[in-house]
Short mmCIF file of C-alpha atoms in Angstrom, two decimals:
data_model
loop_
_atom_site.label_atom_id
_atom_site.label_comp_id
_atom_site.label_asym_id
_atom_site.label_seq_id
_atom_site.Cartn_x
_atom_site.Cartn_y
_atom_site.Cartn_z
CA UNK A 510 80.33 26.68 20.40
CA UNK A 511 78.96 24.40 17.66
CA UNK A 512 79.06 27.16 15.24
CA UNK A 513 81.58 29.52 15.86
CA UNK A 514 84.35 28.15 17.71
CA UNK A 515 87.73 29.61 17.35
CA UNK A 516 86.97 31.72 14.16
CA UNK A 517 85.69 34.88 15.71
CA UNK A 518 86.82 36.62 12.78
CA UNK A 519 84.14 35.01 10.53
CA UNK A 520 81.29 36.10 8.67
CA UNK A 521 78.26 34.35 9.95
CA UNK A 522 74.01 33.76 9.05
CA UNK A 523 71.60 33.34 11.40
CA UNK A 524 68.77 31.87 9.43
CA UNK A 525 66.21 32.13 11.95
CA UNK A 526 66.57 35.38 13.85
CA UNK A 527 63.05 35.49 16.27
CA UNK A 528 63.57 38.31 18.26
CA UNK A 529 67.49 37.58 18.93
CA UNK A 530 68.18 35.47 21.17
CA UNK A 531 70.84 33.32 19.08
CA UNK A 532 71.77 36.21 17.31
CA UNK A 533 73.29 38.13 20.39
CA UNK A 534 75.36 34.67 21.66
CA UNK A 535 76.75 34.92 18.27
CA UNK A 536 77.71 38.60 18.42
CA UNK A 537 79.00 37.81 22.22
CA UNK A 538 81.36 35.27 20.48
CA UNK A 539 82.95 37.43 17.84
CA UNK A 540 85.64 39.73 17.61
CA UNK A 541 85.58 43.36 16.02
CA UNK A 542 86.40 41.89 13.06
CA UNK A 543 83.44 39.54 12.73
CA UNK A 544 80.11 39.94 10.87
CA UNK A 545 76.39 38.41 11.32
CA UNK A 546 73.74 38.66 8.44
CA UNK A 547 70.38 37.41 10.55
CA UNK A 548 67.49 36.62 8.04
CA UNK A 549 63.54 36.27 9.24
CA UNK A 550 60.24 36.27 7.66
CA UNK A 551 58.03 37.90 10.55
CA UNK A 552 57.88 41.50 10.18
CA UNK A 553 57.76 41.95 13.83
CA UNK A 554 61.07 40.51 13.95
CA UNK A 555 62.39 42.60 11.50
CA UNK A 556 61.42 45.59 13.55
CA UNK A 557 63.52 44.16 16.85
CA UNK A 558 66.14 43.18 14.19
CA UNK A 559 66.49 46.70 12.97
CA UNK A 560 67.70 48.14 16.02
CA UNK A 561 70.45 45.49 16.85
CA UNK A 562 71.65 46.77 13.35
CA UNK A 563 71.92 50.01 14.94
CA UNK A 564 73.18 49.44 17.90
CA UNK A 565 76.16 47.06 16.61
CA UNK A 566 77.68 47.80 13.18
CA UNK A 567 78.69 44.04 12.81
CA UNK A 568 74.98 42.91 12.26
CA UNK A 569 72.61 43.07 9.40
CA UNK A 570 69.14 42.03 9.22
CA UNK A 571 67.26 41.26 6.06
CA UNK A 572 63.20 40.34 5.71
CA UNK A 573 63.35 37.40 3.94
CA UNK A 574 63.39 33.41 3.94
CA UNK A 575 66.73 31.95 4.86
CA UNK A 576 66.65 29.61 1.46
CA UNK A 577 66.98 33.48 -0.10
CA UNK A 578 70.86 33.73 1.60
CA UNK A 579 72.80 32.61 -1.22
CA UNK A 580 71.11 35.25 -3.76
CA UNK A 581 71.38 38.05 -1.20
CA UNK A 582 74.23 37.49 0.93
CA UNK A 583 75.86 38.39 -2.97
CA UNK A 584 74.48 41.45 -3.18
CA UNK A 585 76.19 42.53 0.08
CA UNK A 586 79.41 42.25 -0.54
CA UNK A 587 79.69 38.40 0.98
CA UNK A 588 81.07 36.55 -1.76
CA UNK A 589 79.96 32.70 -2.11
CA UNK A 590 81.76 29.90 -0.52
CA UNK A 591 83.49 32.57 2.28
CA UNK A 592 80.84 31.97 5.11
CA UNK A 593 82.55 30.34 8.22
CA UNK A 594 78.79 29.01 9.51
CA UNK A 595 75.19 29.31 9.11
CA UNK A 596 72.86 28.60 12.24
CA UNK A 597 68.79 27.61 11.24
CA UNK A 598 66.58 27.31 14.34
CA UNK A 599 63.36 25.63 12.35
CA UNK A 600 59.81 25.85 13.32
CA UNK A 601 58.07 28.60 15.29
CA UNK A 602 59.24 31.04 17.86
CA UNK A 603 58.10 31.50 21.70
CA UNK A 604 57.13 35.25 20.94
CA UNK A 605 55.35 34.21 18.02
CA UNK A 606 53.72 30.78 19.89
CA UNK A 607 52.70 32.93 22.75
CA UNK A 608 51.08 35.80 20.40
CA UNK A 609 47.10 34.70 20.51
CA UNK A 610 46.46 37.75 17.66
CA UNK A 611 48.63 35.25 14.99
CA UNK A 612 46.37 32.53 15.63
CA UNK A 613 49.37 30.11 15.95
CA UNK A 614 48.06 28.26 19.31
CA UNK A 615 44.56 25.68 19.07
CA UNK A 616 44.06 26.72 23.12
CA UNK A 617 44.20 30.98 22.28
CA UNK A 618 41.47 32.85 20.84
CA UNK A 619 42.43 34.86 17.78
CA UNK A 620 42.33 35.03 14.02
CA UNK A 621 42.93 31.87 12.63
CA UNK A 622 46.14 33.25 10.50
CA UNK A 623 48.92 31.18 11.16
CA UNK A 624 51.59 33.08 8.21
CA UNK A 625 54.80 34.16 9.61
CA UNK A 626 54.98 36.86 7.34
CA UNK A 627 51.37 38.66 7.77
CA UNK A 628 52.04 40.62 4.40
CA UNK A 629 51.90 37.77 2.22
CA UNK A 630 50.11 34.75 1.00
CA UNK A 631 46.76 33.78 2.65
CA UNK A 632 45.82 33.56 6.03
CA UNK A 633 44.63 29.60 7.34
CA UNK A 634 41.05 31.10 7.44
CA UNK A 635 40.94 31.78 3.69
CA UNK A 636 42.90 28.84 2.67
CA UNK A 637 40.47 26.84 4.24
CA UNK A 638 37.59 28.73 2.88
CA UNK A 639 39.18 28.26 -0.48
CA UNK A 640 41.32 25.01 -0.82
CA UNK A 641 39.24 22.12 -2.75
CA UNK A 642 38.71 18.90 -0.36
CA UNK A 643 41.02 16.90 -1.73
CA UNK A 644 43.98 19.43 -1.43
CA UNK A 645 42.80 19.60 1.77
CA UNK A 646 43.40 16.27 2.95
CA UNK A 647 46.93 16.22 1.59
CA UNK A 648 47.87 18.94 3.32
CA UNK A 649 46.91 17.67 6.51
CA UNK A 650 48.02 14.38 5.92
CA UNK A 651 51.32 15.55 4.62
CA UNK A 652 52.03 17.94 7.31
CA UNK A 653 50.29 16.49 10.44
CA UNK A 654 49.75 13.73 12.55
CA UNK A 655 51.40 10.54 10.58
CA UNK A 656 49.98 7.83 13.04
CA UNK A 657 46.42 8.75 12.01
CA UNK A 658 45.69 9.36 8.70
CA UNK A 659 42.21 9.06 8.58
CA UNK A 660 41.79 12.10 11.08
CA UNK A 661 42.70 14.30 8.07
CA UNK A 662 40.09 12.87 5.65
CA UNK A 663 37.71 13.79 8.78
CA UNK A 664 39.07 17.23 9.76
CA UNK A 665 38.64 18.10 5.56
CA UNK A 666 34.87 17.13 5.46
CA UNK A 667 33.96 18.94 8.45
CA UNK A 668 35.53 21.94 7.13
CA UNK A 669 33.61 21.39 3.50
CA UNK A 670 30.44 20.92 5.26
CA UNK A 671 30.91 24.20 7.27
CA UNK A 672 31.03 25.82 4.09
CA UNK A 673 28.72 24.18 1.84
CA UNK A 674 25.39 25.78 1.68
CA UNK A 675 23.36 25.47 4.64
CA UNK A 676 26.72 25.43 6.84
CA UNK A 677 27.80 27.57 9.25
CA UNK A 678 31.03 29.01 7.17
CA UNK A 679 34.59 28.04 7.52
CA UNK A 680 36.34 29.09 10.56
CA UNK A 681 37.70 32.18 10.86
CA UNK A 682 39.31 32.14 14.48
CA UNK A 683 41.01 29.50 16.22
CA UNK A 684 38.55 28.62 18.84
CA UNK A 685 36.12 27.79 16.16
CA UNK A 686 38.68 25.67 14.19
CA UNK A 687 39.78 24.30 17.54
CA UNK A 688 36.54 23.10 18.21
CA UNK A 689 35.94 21.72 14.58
CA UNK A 690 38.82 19.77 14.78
CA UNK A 691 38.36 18.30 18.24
CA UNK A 692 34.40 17.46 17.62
CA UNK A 693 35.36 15.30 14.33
CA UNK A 694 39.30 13.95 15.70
CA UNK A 695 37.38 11.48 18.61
CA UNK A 696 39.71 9.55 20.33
CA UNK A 697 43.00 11.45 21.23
CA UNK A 698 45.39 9.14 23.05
CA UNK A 699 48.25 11.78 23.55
CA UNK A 700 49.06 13.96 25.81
CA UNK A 701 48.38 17.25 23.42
CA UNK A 702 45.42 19.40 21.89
CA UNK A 703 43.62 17.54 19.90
CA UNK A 704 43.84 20.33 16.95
CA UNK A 705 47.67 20.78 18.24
CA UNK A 706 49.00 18.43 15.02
CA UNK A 707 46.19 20.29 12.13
CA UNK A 708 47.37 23.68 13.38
CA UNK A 709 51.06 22.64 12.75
CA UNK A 710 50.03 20.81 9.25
CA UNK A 711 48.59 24.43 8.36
CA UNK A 712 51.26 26.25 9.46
CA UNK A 713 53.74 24.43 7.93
CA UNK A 714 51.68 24.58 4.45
CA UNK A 715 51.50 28.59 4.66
CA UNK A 716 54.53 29.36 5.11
CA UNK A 717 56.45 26.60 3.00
CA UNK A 718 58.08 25.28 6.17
CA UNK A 719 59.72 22.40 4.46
CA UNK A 720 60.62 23.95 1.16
CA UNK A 721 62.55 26.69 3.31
CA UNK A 722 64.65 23.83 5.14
CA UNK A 723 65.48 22.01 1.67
CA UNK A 724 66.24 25.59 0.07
CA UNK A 725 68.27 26.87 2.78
CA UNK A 726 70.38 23.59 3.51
CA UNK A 727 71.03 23.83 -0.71
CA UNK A 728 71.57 27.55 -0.38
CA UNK A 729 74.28 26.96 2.81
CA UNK A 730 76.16 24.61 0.98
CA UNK A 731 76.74 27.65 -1.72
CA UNK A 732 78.15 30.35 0.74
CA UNK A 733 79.85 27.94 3.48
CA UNK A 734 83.43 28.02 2.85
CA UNK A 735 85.09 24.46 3.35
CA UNK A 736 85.45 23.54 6.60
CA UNK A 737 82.40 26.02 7.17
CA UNK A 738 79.39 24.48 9.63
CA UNK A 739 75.24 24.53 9.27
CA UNK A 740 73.59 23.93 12.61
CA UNK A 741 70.43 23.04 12.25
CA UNK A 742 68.27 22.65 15.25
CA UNK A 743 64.99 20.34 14.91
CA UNK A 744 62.01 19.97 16.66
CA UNK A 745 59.96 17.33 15.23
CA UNK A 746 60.35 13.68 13.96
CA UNK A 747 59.76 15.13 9.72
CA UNK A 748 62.37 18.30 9.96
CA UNK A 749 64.74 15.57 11.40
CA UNK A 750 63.77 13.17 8.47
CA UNK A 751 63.52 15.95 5.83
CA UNK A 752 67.15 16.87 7.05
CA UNK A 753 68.25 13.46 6.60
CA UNK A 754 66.77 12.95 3.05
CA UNK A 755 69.07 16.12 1.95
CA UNK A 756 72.54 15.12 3.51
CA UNK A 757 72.03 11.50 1.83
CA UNK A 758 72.49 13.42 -1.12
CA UNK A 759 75.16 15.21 -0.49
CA UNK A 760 76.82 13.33 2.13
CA UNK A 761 80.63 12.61 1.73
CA UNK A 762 81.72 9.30 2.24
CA UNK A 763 84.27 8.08 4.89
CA UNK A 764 86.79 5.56 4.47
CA UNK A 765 85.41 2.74 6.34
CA UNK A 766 82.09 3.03 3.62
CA UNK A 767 81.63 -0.26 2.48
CA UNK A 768 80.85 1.29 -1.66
CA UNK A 769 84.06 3.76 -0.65
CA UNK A 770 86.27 0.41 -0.43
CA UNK A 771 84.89 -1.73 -3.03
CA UNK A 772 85.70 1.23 -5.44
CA UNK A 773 89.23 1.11 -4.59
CA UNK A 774 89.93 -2.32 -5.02
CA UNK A 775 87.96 -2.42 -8.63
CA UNK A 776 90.23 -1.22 -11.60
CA UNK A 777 87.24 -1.40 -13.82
CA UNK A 778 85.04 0.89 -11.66
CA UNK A 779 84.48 4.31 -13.17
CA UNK A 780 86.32 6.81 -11.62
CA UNK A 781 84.39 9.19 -9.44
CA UNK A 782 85.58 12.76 -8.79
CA UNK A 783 85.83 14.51 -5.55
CA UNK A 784 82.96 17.26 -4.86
CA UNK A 785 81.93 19.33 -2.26
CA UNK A 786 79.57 17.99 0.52
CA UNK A 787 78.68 17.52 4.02
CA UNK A 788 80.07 15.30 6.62
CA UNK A 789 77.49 15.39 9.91
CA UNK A 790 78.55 15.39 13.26
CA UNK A 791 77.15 13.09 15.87
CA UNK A 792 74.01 15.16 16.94
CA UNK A 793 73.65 16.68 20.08
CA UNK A 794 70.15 17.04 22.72
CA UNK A 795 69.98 19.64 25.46
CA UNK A 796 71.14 18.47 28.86
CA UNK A 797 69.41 18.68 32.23
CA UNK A 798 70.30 21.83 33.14
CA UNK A 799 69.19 23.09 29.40
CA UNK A 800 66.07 21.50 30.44
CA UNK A 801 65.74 23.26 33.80
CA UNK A 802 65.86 26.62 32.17
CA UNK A 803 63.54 25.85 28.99
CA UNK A 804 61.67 22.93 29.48
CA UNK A 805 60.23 23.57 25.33
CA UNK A 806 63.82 22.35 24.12
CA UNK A 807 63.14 18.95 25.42
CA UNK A 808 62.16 17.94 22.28
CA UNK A 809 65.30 19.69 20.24
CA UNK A 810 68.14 18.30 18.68
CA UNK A 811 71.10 20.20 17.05
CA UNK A 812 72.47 18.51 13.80
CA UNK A 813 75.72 19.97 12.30
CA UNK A 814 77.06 19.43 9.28
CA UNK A 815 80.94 20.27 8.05
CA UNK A 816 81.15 21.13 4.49
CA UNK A 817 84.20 19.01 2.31
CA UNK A 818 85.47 17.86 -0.41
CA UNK A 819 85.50 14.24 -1.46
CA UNK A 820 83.76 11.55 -2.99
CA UNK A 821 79.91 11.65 -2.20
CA UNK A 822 78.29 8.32 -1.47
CA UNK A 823 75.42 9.02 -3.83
CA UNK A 824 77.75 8.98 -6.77
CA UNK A 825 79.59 5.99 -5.71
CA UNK A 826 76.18 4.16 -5.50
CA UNK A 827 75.60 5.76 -8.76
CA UNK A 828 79.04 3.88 -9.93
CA UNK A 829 77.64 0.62 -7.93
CA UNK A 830 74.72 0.62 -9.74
CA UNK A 831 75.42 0.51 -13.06
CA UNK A 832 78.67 -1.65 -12.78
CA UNK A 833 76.25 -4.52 -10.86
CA UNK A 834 72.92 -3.62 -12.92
CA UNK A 835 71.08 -2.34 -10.05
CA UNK A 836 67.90 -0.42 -10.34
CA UNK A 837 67.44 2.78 -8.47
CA UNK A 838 64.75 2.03 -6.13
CA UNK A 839 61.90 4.79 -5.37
CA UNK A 840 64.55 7.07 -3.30
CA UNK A 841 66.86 7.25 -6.04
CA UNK A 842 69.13 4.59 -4.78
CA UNK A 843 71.49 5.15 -7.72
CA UNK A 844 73.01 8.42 -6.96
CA UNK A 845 71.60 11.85 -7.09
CA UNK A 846 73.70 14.82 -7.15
CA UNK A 847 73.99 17.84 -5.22
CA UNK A 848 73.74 20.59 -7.75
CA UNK A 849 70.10 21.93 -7.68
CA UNK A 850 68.93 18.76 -6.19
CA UNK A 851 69.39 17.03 -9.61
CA UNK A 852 69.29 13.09 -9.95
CA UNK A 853 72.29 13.71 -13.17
CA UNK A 854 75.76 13.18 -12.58
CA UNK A 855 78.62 13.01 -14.40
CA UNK A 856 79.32 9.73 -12.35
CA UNK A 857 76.42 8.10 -14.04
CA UNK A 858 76.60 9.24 -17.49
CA UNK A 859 80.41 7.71 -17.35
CA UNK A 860 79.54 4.95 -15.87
CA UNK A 861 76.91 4.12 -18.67
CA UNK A 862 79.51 5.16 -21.18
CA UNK A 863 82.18 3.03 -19.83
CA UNK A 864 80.54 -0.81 -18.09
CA UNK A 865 80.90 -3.25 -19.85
CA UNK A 866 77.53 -4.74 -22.18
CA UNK A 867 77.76 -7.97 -20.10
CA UNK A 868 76.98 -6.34 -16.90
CA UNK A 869 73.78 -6.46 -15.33
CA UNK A 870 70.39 -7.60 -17.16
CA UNK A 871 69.27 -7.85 -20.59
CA UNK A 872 68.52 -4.22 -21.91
CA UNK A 873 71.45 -2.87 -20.29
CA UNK A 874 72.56 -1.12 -23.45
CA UNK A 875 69.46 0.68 -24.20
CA UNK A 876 69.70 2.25 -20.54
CA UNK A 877 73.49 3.50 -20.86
CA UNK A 878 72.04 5.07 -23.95
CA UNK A 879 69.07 7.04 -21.77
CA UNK A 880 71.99 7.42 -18.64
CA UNK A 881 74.51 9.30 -20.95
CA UNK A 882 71.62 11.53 -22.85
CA UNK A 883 69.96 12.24 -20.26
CA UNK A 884 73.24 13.51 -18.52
CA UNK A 885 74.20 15.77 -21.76
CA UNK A 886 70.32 17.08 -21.64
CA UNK A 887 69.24 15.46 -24.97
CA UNK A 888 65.47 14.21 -25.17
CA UNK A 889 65.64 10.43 -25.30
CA UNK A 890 62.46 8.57 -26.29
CA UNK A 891 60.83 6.32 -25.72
CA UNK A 892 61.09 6.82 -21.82
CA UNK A 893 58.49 6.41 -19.60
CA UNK A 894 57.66 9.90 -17.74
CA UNK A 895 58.68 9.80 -14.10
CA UNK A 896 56.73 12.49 -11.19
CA UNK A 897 58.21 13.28 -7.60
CA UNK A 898 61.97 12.22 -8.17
CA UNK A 899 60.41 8.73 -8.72
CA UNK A 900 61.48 5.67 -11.09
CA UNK A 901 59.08 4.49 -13.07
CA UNK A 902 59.04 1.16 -15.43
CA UNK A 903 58.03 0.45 -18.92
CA UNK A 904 57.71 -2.84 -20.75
CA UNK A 905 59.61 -3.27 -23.07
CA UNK A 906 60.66 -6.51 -26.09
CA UNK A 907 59.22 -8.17 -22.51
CA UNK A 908 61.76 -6.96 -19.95
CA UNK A 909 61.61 -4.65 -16.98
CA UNK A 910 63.51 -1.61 -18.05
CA UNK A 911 63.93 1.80 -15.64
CA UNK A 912 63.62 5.00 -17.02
CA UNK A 913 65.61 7.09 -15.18
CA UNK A 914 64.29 10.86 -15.32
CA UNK A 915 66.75 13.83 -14.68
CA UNK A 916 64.16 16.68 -13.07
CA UNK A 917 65.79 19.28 -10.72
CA UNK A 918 62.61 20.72 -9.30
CA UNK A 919 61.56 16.75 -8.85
CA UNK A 920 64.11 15.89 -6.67
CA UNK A 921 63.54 18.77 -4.56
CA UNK A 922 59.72 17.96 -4.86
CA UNK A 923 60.51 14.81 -2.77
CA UNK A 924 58.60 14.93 0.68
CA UNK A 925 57.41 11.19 2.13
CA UNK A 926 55.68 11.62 4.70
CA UNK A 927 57.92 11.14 8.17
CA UNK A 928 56.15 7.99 9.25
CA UNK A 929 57.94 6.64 5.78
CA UNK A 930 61.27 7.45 6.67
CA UNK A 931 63.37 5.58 8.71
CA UNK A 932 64.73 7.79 11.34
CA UNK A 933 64.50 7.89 15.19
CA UNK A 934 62.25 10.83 16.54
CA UNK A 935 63.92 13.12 18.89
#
């Protein structure tokens, strides 16, 4: 209902197709006229995939990462910006979960694997036999357990001494990884495997978990038509927050926005242009009955996001910013825009074109200067060099100055660990 509604004439994606499930209450909804291009990773699914394609002519499968839709989708015959709604179920599958031969489960025995896609990339077991320690740790302490940092420092030397001379080797099914893991985590306070939160940290390594989300939600902004939906539907505390950190940047502001009225009522503001983005709607949790018949969605929550056209709140803060003098802080507080996941707008190079010297600190002109050639792509020095969408500062003549660094892949590089952001866990 959150997806289709009343267009059953659409053309819709399912992102995440498994082995169908939300694929065939899509189909159920549409009329003859409707289409539904499902897109999955796991060859297995691909298979089961395959023959819904030929048993009803309105489907089509393709083996790939859903972040791939807006360069295939093309080649199709779906045209961008014509796609009523796109549907992303994130994370893992049941048949997948309750396969012990993908090694995807701490408590099955099994080859410790973990890829969705078995025909790519590197299995966990040579990853770990291969990764140095220190990418090691980051892994696990980017992807796992937040609340306990230290764990991954300990999970990291195990493994190194395992395979340093003398050792025993690095794991190569999940029982002995299991048992790694729990031997060197100690105390475990929740109610879970011990090796539960290092098997998802893997996992979500391998197979680019959180790359995919930030690529796909960019990619289903570029074949939604407007008024077209995205349902995402969550399972942890860092897809929520990763999901989050995206629509900030795209997000289109409503009336009652505090920047969104202060704009209005200041002639001297530069004037922002409307652009496509996403307005969310409230999110929604499974209800009891849901509950009674899958007691794994307890944890699920279904975002959905509308895409529109109007004035983003991340270039009016972009506007703010330079008419008050603020600095950007370290989550590009500023304004970023939504094309590629660039930091550059045209709202910012204006801005630093048009406010007035007087406003804001000392220096001010020497930053419109970087603001509008950085916008036009021009290389101006000196400027400090800035790494993971961040803002760093320089001295300079004695002042604080920010050097404000346009990087597309940096912005989309952005990942703070979910204990960092702000957002309630589901």
């Amino acid at each position: 209902e959150s997806i289709v509604g009343a267009d059953v004439d659409g053309t819709y994606v399912d992102g995440t197709f498994g082995r169908g499930g939300h694929t065939r209450l899509i189909l159920n909804a549409l009329s003859p006229k409707g289409s539904l291009h499902a897109f999955d990773m796991d060859p297995e699914a691909i298979k089961v995939g395959r023959l819904l394609a030929k048993e009803d002519k309105r489907f089509h499968i393709h083996h790939a990462g859903f972040k791939a839709m807006a360069d295939i989708l093309p080649e199709t015959g779906v045209e961008l910006g014509t796609v009523t709604g796109v549907f992303l179920d994130l994370g893992i599958s049941s048949p997948q979960l309750d396969e012990a031969a993908r090694g995807f489960r701490p408590e099955q025995g099994g080859p410790l694997d973990l890829r969705f896609d078995v025909t790519k990339g590197r299995a966990a077991s040579d990853f770990l036999k291969e990764a140095p320690r220190e990418e090691l740790i980051r892994v696990l302490r980017e992807y796992g357990d937040p609340s306990d940092p230290q764990a991954a420092r300990r999970v990291a030397d195990a493994v190194c001494l395992a395979r340093a001379p003398g050792g025993k080797g690095a794991p190569q099914t999940t029982k002995e990884f299991s048992d790694l893991v729990t031997s060197v985590r100690g105390y475990e306070y929740q109610a879970m495997h011990p090796a539960k939160a290092v098997f998802q940290a893997l996992r979500i390594h391998l197979n680019d978990e959180f790359g995919q989300l930030r690529g796909g939600l960019a990619a289903s902004l570029k074949v939604l038509r407007p008024g077209g939906r995205v349902g995402v539907l969550t399972w942890k505390h860092s897809e929520c927050a990763l999901l989050v950190e995206y629509l900030r940047r795209v997000e289109v502001a409503p009336s009652n926005f505090p920047l969104m009225q202060w704009h209005k009522v200041t002639p001297t503001a530069t004037e922002v242009k409307r652009r496509l983005g996403f307005v969310a709607d409230p999110a929604k949790r499974p209800t009891a009955e849901e509950l009674k018949i899958n007691s794994r969605s307890r944890s699920a929550v279904l975002h959905v996001f509308r895409k529109q056209r109007g004035i983003l709140c991340s270039d009016l803060e972009a506007v703010a910013a330079e008419h008050f003098g603020w600095e950007e802080d370290e989550f590009g507080g500023a304004g970023v825009s939504q094309r590629g996941g660039s930091s550059s707008s045209t709202a910012v190079a204006a801005a630093a074109a048009a406010a007035p010297a007087s406003a804001g600190k000392g220096g001010n002109e020497n930053k419109k200067r970087k603001l509008a050639g950085k916008s036009e792509g021009k290389e101006v020095p000196p400027v400090a060099e800035a790494s993971e969408g961040k803002t760093k500062k320089r001295k300079n003549s004695g002042k604080n100055e920010v050097a404000i660094v346009f990087d597309d892949d940096a912005v989309l590089a952005i990942n703070k660990p979910a204990g960092m952001l702000s957002h309630p866990s589901p």
